[in-house]
Amino acid sequence: ITVYSAPITAASVPSLIIKVSTGAFAIFGIAVGTPGGADLALNKTAGAGPFTAGGNVPFTITVTNNGPAAATAVSVSDPLPPGATFVTATPSQGSCSGTAPVVCSIGSMAASATATIALVLQSSTTPGSLTNTATVSSSTFDPVTSNNTASATVTTTTAAASSSIPTLSGWMLMALIMSLGVVGAFLLKR
């Protein structure tokens, strides 16, 4: 048997031709096309710091459907980092429930569509690194799963001791000015 292959191009459907020793030919068509499914991608960012241990840390989770198909039953799961406490989660579409893990049911997403989730956590009272990871899934086949998980890391520090500068009320400031005026007048008369 001798095997010949026609060139594969985007404009044609290639064929595999097998020459049987008797001289007869058999032609088999091979369908080549775009893989189906919906490539969901997840991105996670943290708000601008600095962050204090025991304080709130905002995160933004962005889900993008890179297509080519629409995605159905899109869901984002965030198990929360150790020591962190759930405060709030607000999705641009769908709803969120639970506190550990937080699960956001986004619903359907057309190809090229995006959805965001504003997530706020309270960090541990112990200063240090806080890494928050989330994962997206769907009931639609996803041909690229390597972009379905994303993380963002922040560093929390202890609260700086406040160096309070004493302030005066308006009345106390007037009394101080008048006192200084009296002392100044007394010194001038001397």
PDB file of C-alpha atoms in Angstrom:
ATOM      1  CA  ILE A   1       0.000   0.000   0.000  1.00  0.00           C
ATOM      2  CA  THR A   2       1.260   3.447  -0.885  1.00  0.00           C
ATOM      3  CA  VAL A   3      -0.205   6.405   1.056  1.00  0.00           C
ATOM      4  CA  TYR A   4      -0.461   9.854  -0.473  1.00  0.00           C
ATOM      5  CA  SER A   5      -1.752  12.929   1.294  1.00  0.00           C
ATOM      6  CA  ALA A   6      -3.131  16.079  -0.303  1.00  0.00           C
ATOM      7  CA  PRO A   7      -1.986  19.403   1.170  1.00  0.00           C
ATOM      8  CA  ILE A   8      -4.083  20.768   4.001  1.00  0.00           C
ATOM      9  CA  THR A   9      -5.271  24.319   3.509  1.00  0.00           C
ATOM     10  CA  ALA A  10      -7.947  26.419   5.162  1.00  0.00           C
ATOM     11  CA  ALA A  11      -9.766  26.726   1.825  1.00  0.00           C
ATOM     12  CA  SER A  12     -10.037  23.011   1.069  1.00  0.00           C
ATOM     13  CA  VAL A  13     -10.920  19.782   2.751  1.00  0.00           C
ATOM     14  CA  PRO A  14      -7.938  17.439   2.452  1.00  0.00           C
ATOM     15  CA  SER A  15      -8.295  13.872   1.311  1.00  0.00           C
ATOM     16  CA  LEU A  16      -6.274  10.822   2.164  1.00  0.00           C
ATOM     17  CA  ILE A  17      -5.684   8.674  -0.921  1.00  0.00           C
ATOM     18  CA  ILE A  18      -4.670   5.063  -0.542  1.00  0.00           C
ATOM     19  CA  LYS A  19      -3.420   3.201  -3.618  1.00  0.00           C
ATOM     20  CA  VAL A  20      -4.161  -0.473  -3.299  1.00  0.00           C
ATOM     21  CA  SER A  21      -1.709  -2.831  -5.064  1.00  0.00           C
ATOM     22  CA  THR A  22      -4.333  -3.790  -7.659  1.00  0.00           C
ATOM     23  CA  GLY A  23      -4.395  -0.207  -8.893  1.00  0.00           C
ATOM     24  CA  ALA A  24      -7.706   0.710  -7.287  1.00  0.00           C
ATOM     25  CA  PHE A  25      -7.963   3.912  -5.235  1.00  0.00           C
ATOM     26  CA  ALA A  26      -9.903   4.636  -2.073  1.00  0.00           C
ATOM     27  CA  ILE A  27     -10.484   8.243  -1.039  1.00  0.00           C
ATOM     28  CA  PHE A  28     -11.277   9.216   2.528  1.00  0.00           C
ATOM     29  CA  GLY A  29     -12.277  12.788   3.366  1.00  0.00           C
ATOM     30  CA  ILE A  30     -11.006  14.360   6.573  1.00  0.00           C
ATOM     31  CA  ALA A  31     -13.006  17.246   7.967  1.00  0.00           C
ATOM     32  CA  VAL A  32     -10.862  20.063   9.280  1.00  0.00           C
ATOM     33  CA  GLY A  33     -12.447  23.006  11.084  1.00  0.00           C
ATOM     34  CA  THR A  34     -12.425  25.278  14.064  1.00  0.00           C
ATOM     35  CA  PRO A  35     -12.590  23.435  17.360  1.00  0.00           C
ATOM     36  CA  GLY A  36     -15.923  23.897  19.072  1.00  0.00           C
ATOM     37  CA  GLY A  37     -16.603  25.071  22.563  1.00  0.00           C
ATOM     38  CA  ALA A  38     -16.164  28.257  24.502  1.00  0.00           C
ATOM     39  CA  ASP A  39     -12.693  29.245  25.688  1.00  0.00           C
ATOM     40  CA  LEU A  40     -13.376  30.890  29.043  1.00  0.00           C
ATOM     41  CA  ALA A  41     -10.498  32.914  30.488  1.00  0.00           C
ATOM     42  CA  LEU A  42     -10.210  34.289  34.023  1.00  0.00           C
ATOM     43  CA  ASN A  43      -8.257  37.322  35.218  1.00  0.00           C
ATOM     44  CA  LYS A  44      -7.989  38.515  38.830  1.00  0.00           C
ATOM     45  CA  THR A  45      -6.560  41.794  40.127  1.00  0.00           C
ATOM     46  CA  ALA A  46      -6.305  43.322  43.580  1.00  0.00           C
ATOM     47  CA  GLY A  47      -7.175  46.908  44.417  1.00  0.00           C
ATOM     48  CA  ALA A  48      -4.502  49.487  45.114  1.00  0.00           C
ATOM     49  CA  GLY A  49      -2.729  49.127  48.490  1.00  0.00           C
ATOM     50  CA  PRO A  50      -1.370  49.558  51.019  1.00  0.00           C
ATOM     51  CA  PHE A  51      -3.387  46.993  52.952  1.00  0.00           C
ATOM     52  CA  THR A  52      -3.558  46.675  56.712  1.00  0.00           C
ATOM     53  CA  ALA A  53      -3.769  43.269  58.409  1.00  0.00           C
ATOM     54  CA  GLY A  54      -7.377  42.753  59.477  1.00  0.00           C
ATOM     55  CA  GLY A  55      -8.616  45.286  56.913  1.00  0.00           C
ATOM     56  CA  ASN A  56     -10.633  44.907  53.729  1.00  0.00           C
ATOM     57  CA  VAL A  57      -8.957  43.951  50.432  1.00  0.00           C
ATOM     58  CA  PRO A  58     -10.880  44.460  47.155  1.00  0.00           C
ATOM     59  CA  PHE A  59     -10.418  42.115  44.189  1.00  0.00           C
ATOM     60  CA  THR A  60     -11.821  42.246  40.650  1.00  0.00           C
ATOM     61  CA  ILE A  61     -12.447  38.979  38.823  1.00  0.00           C
ATOM     62  CA  THR A  62     -12.994  39.223  35.058  1.00  0.00           C
ATOM     63  CA  VAL A  63     -14.398  36.332  33.001  1.00  0.00           C
ATOM     64  CA  THR A  64     -13.988  36.543  29.215  1.00  0.00           C
ATOM     65  CA  ASN A  65     -15.507  34.147  26.702  1.00  0.00           C
ATOM     66  CA  ASN A  66     -12.957  33.954  23.883  1.00  0.00           C
ATOM     67  CA  GLY A  67     -15.415  31.818  21.886  1.00  0.00           C
ATOM     68  CA  PRO A  68     -15.952  30.600  19.324  1.00  0.00           C
ATOM     69  CA  ALA A  69     -19.228  29.395  20.891  1.00  0.00           C
ATOM     70  CA  ALA A  70     -21.461  30.829  23.584  1.00  0.00           C
ATOM     71  CA  ALA A  71     -20.951  29.403  27.076  1.00  0.00           C
ATOM     72  CA  THR A  72     -23.790  28.245  29.298  1.00  0.00           C
ATOM     73  CA  ALA A  73     -23.983  27.744  33.060  1.00  0.00           C
ATOM     74  CA  VAL A  74     -20.802  29.774  33.647  1.00  0.00           C
ATOM     75  CA  SER A  75     -19.704  29.606  37.281  1.00  0.00           C
ATOM     76  CA  VAL A  76     -16.802  31.155  39.224  1.00  0.00           C
ATOM     77  CA  SER A  77     -15.615  29.540  42.461  1.00  0.00           C
ATOM     78  CA  ASP A  78     -13.353  31.299  44.986  1.00  0.00           C
ATOM     79  CA  PRO A  79     -12.384  29.177  48.022  1.00  0.00           C
ATOM     80  CA  LEU A  80     -10.866  32.197  49.895  1.00  0.00           C
ATOM     81  CA  PRO A  81      -7.336  32.184  51.283  1.00  0.00           C
ATOM     82  CA  PRO A  82      -6.677  30.882  54.818  1.00  0.00           C
ATOM     83  CA  GLY A  83      -7.502  33.477  57.483  1.00  0.00           C
ATOM     84  CA  ALA A  84      -9.550  35.674  55.125  1.00  0.00           C
ATOM     85  CA  THR A  85     -13.228  36.365  55.724  1.00  0.00           C
ATOM     86  CA  PHE A  86     -15.862  37.016  53.059  1.00  0.00           C
ATOM     87  CA  VAL A  87     -17.307  40.562  53.073  1.00  0.00           C
ATOM     88  CA  THR A  88     -19.174  40.979  49.774  1.00  0.00           C
ATOM     89  CA  ALA A  89     -19.339  39.814  46.140  1.00  0.00           C
ATOM     90  CA  THR A  90     -21.130  41.768  43.414  1.00  0.00           C
ATOM     91  CA  PRO A  91     -21.297  40.268  39.902  1.00  0.00           C
ATOM     92  CA  SER A  92     -22.066  42.294  36.754  1.00  0.00           C
ATOM     93  CA  GLN A  93     -24.527  39.517  35.844  1.00  0.00           C
ATOM     94  CA  GLY A  94     -25.959  36.562  37.749  1.00  0.00           C
ATOM     95  CA  SER A  95     -25.605  36.107  41.500  1.00  0.00           C
ATOM     96  CA  CYS A  96     -23.116  35.012  44.159  1.00  0.00           C
ATOM     97  CA  SER A  97     -23.671  32.837  47.211  1.00  0.00           C
ATOM     98  CA  GLY A  98     -21.705  31.186  49.971  1.00  0.00           C
ATOM     99  CA  THR A  99     -18.837  32.476  52.058  1.00  0.00           C
ATOM    100  CA  ALA A 100     -16.121  29.806  51.704  1.00  0.00           C
ATOM    101  CA  PRO A 101     -16.173  29.020  48.894  1.00  0.00           C
ATOM    102  CA  VAL A 102     -17.896  31.964  47.228  1.00  0.00           C
ATOM    103  CA  VAL A 103     -19.674  30.676  44.104  1.00  0.00           C
ATOM    104  CA  CYS A 104     -20.927  33.118  41.475  1.00  0.00           C
ATOM    105  CA  SER A 105     -23.394  31.790  38.913  1.00  0.00           C
ATOM    106  CA  ILE A 106     -22.808  34.017  35.889  1.00  0.00           C
ATOM    107  CA  GLY A 107     -25.218  32.200  33.552  1.00  0.00           C
ATOM    108  CA  SER A 108     -24.797  32.359  29.765  1.00  0.00           C
ATOM    109  CA  MET A 109     -22.076  34.328  28.001  1.00  0.00           C
ATOM    110  CA  ALA A 110     -21.960  35.027  24.272  1.00  0.00           C
ATOM    111  CA  ALA A 111     -18.648  34.733  22.447  1.00  0.00           C
ATOM    112  CA  SER A 112     -16.466  37.829  23.162  1.00  0.00           C
ATOM    113  CA  ALA A 113     -18.572  38.732  26.213  1.00  0.00           C
ATOM    114  CA  THR A 114     -17.086  39.650  29.595  1.00  0.00           C
ATOM    115  CA  ALA A 115     -18.470  39.591  33.118  1.00  0.00           C
ATOM    116  CA  THR A 116     -16.907  40.992  36.287  1.00  0.00           C
ATOM    117  CA  ILE A 117     -17.178  40.233  39.982  1.00  0.00           C
ATOM    118  CA  ALA A 118     -16.225  42.802  42.624  1.00  0.00           C
ATOM    119  CA  LEU A 119     -15.079  40.737  45.619  1.00  0.00           C
ATOM    120  CA  VAL A 120     -14.122  42.172  49.021  1.00  0.00           C
ATOM    121  CA  LEU A 121     -12.375  40.086  51.676  1.00  0.00           C
ATOM    122  CA  GLN A 122     -11.251  40.946  55.169  1.00  0.00           C
ATOM    123  CA  SER A 123      -7.643  39.855  55.572  1.00  0.00           C
ATOM    124  CA  SER A 124      -6.224  37.958  58.510  1.00  0.00           C
ATOM    125  CA  THR A 125      -5.127  40.045  61.486  1.00  0.00           C
ATOM    126  CA  THR A 126      -1.647  38.551  61.042  1.00  0.00           C
ATOM    127  CA  PRO A 127       0.398  40.618  58.557  1.00  0.00           C
ATOM    128  CA  GLY A 128       1.817  38.859  55.512  1.00  0.00           C
ATOM    129  CA  SER A 129       1.055  37.651  52.018  1.00  0.00           C
ATOM    130  CA  LEU A 130      -2.558  37.033  50.937  1.00  0.00           C
ATOM    131  CA  THR A 131      -3.080  35.079  47.696  1.00  0.00           C
ATOM    132  CA  ASN A 132      -6.621  34.787  46.398  1.00  0.00           C
ATOM    133  CA  THR A 133      -7.384  32.275  43.614  1.00  0.00           C
ATOM    134  CA  ALA A 134     -10.555  31.708  41.606  1.00  0.00           C
ATOM    135  CA  THR A 135     -11.584  29.218  38.904  1.00  0.00           C
ATOM    136  CA  VAL A 136     -14.180  29.481  36.127  1.00  0.00           C
ATOM    137  CA  SER A 137     -16.150  26.557  34.689  1.00  0.00           C
ATOM    138  CA  SER A 138     -19.062  26.001  32.329  1.00  0.00           C
ATOM    139  CA  SER A 139     -21.307  23.241  31.052  1.00  0.00           C
ATOM    140  CA  THR A 140     -19.985  24.076  27.551  1.00  0.00           C
ATOM    141  CA  PHE A 141     -16.789  22.348  26.397  1.00  0.00           C
ATOM    142  CA  ASP A 142     -13.717  24.548  27.004  1.00  0.00           C
ATOM    143  CA  PRO A 143     -10.878  23.781  24.543  1.00  0.00           C
ATOM    144  CA  VAL A 144      -8.294  25.766  26.575  1.00  0.00           C
ATOM    145  CA  THR A 145      -8.436  25.042  30.309  1.00  0.00           C
ATOM    146  CA  SER A 146      -5.012  26.497  31.132  1.00  0.00           C
ATOM    147  CA  ASN A 147      -6.550  29.988  31.471  1.00  0.00           C
ATOM    148  CA  ASN A 148      -9.459  28.997  33.727  1.00  0.00           C
ATOM    149  CA  THR A 149      -7.697  29.824  37.015  1.00  0.00           C
ATOM    150  CA  ALA A 150      -6.252  33.148  38.136  1.00  0.00           C
ATOM    151  CA  SER A 151      -4.696  34.519  41.336  1.00  0.00           C
ATOM    152  CA  ALA A 152      -3.822  37.887  42.820  1.00  0.00           C
ATOM    153  CA  THR A 153      -1.472  38.431  45.770  1.00  0.00           C
ATOM    154  CA  VAL A 154      -1.282  41.368  48.182  1.00  0.00           C
ATOM    155  CA  THR A 155       0.835  42.018  51.249  1.00  0.00           C
ATOM    156  CA  THR A 156      -0.757  43.220  54.463  1.00  0.00           C
ATOM    157  CA  THR A 157       1.149  45.110  57.118  1.00  0.00           C
ATOM    158  CA  THR A 158       0.508  46.147  60.698  1.00  0.00           C
ATOM    159  CA  ALA A 159      -1.253  49.423  61.187  1.00  0.00           C
ATOM    160  CA  ALA A 160       1.226  52.251  61.651  1.00  0.00           C
ATOM    161  CA  ALA A 161       0.972  54.018  64.982  1.00  0.00           C
ATOM    162  CA  SER A 162      -0.909  57.178  64.317  1.00  0.00           C
ATOM    163  CA  SER A 163       1.078  60.285  65.027  1.00  0.00           C
ATOM    164  CA  SER A 164      -1.811  62.442  66.017  1.00  0.00           C
ATOM    165  CA  ILE A 165      -1.295  66.151  65.812  1.00  0.00           C
ATOM    166  CA  PRO A 166      -3.432  67.975  68.339  1.00  0.00           C
ATOM    167  CA  THR A 167      -5.975  70.299  66.845  1.00  0.00           C
ATOM    168  CA  LEU A 168      -7.923  73.148  68.371  1.00  0.00           C
ATOM    169  CA  SER A 169     -11.534  74.011  67.940  1.00  0.00           C
ATOM    170  CA  GLY A 170     -12.382  77.413  66.500  1.00  0.00           C
ATOM    171  CA  TRP A 171     -13.140  78.804  69.992  1.00  0.00           C
ATOM    172  CA  MET A 172      -9.909  77.485  71.453  1.00  0.00           C
ATOM    173  CA  LEU A 173      -7.954  78.966  68.550  1.00  0.00           C
ATOM    174  CA  MET A 174      -9.569  82.367  69.196  1.00  0.00           C
ATOM    175  CA  ALA A 175      -8.704  82.111  72.900  1.00  0.00           C
ATOM    176  CA  LEU A 176      -5.090  81.268  72.028  1.00  0.00           C
ATOM    177  CA  ILE A 177      -4.817  84.229  69.650  1.00  0.00           C
ATOM    178  CA  MET A 178      -6.265  86.574  72.261  1.00  0.00           C
ATOM    179  CA  SER A 179      -3.907  85.223  74.929  1.00  0.00           C
ATOM    180  CA  LEU A 180      -0.918  85.722  72.640  1.00  0.00           C
ATOM    181  CA  GLY A 181      -2.178  89.242  71.876  1.00  0.00           C
ATOM    182  CA  VAL A 182      -2.372  90.077  75.599  1.00  0.00           C
ATOM    183  CA  VAL A 183       1.120  88.678  76.229  1.00  0.00           C
ATOM    184  CA  GLY A 184       2.456  90.584  73.180  1.00  0.00           C
ATOM    185  CA  ALA A 185       0.858  93.839  74.374  1.00  0.00           C
ATOM    186  CA  PHE A 186       2.291  93.353  77.848  1.00  0.00           C
ATOM    187  CA  LEU A 187       5.779  92.771  76.432  1.00  0.00           C
ATOM    188  CA  LEU A 188       5.542  95.853  74.215  1.00  0.00           C
ATOM    189  CA  LYS A 189       4.636  98.105  77.199  1.00  0.00           C
ATOM    190  CA  ARG A 190       7.689  97.003  79.093  1.00  0.00           C
TER     191      ARG A 190
END
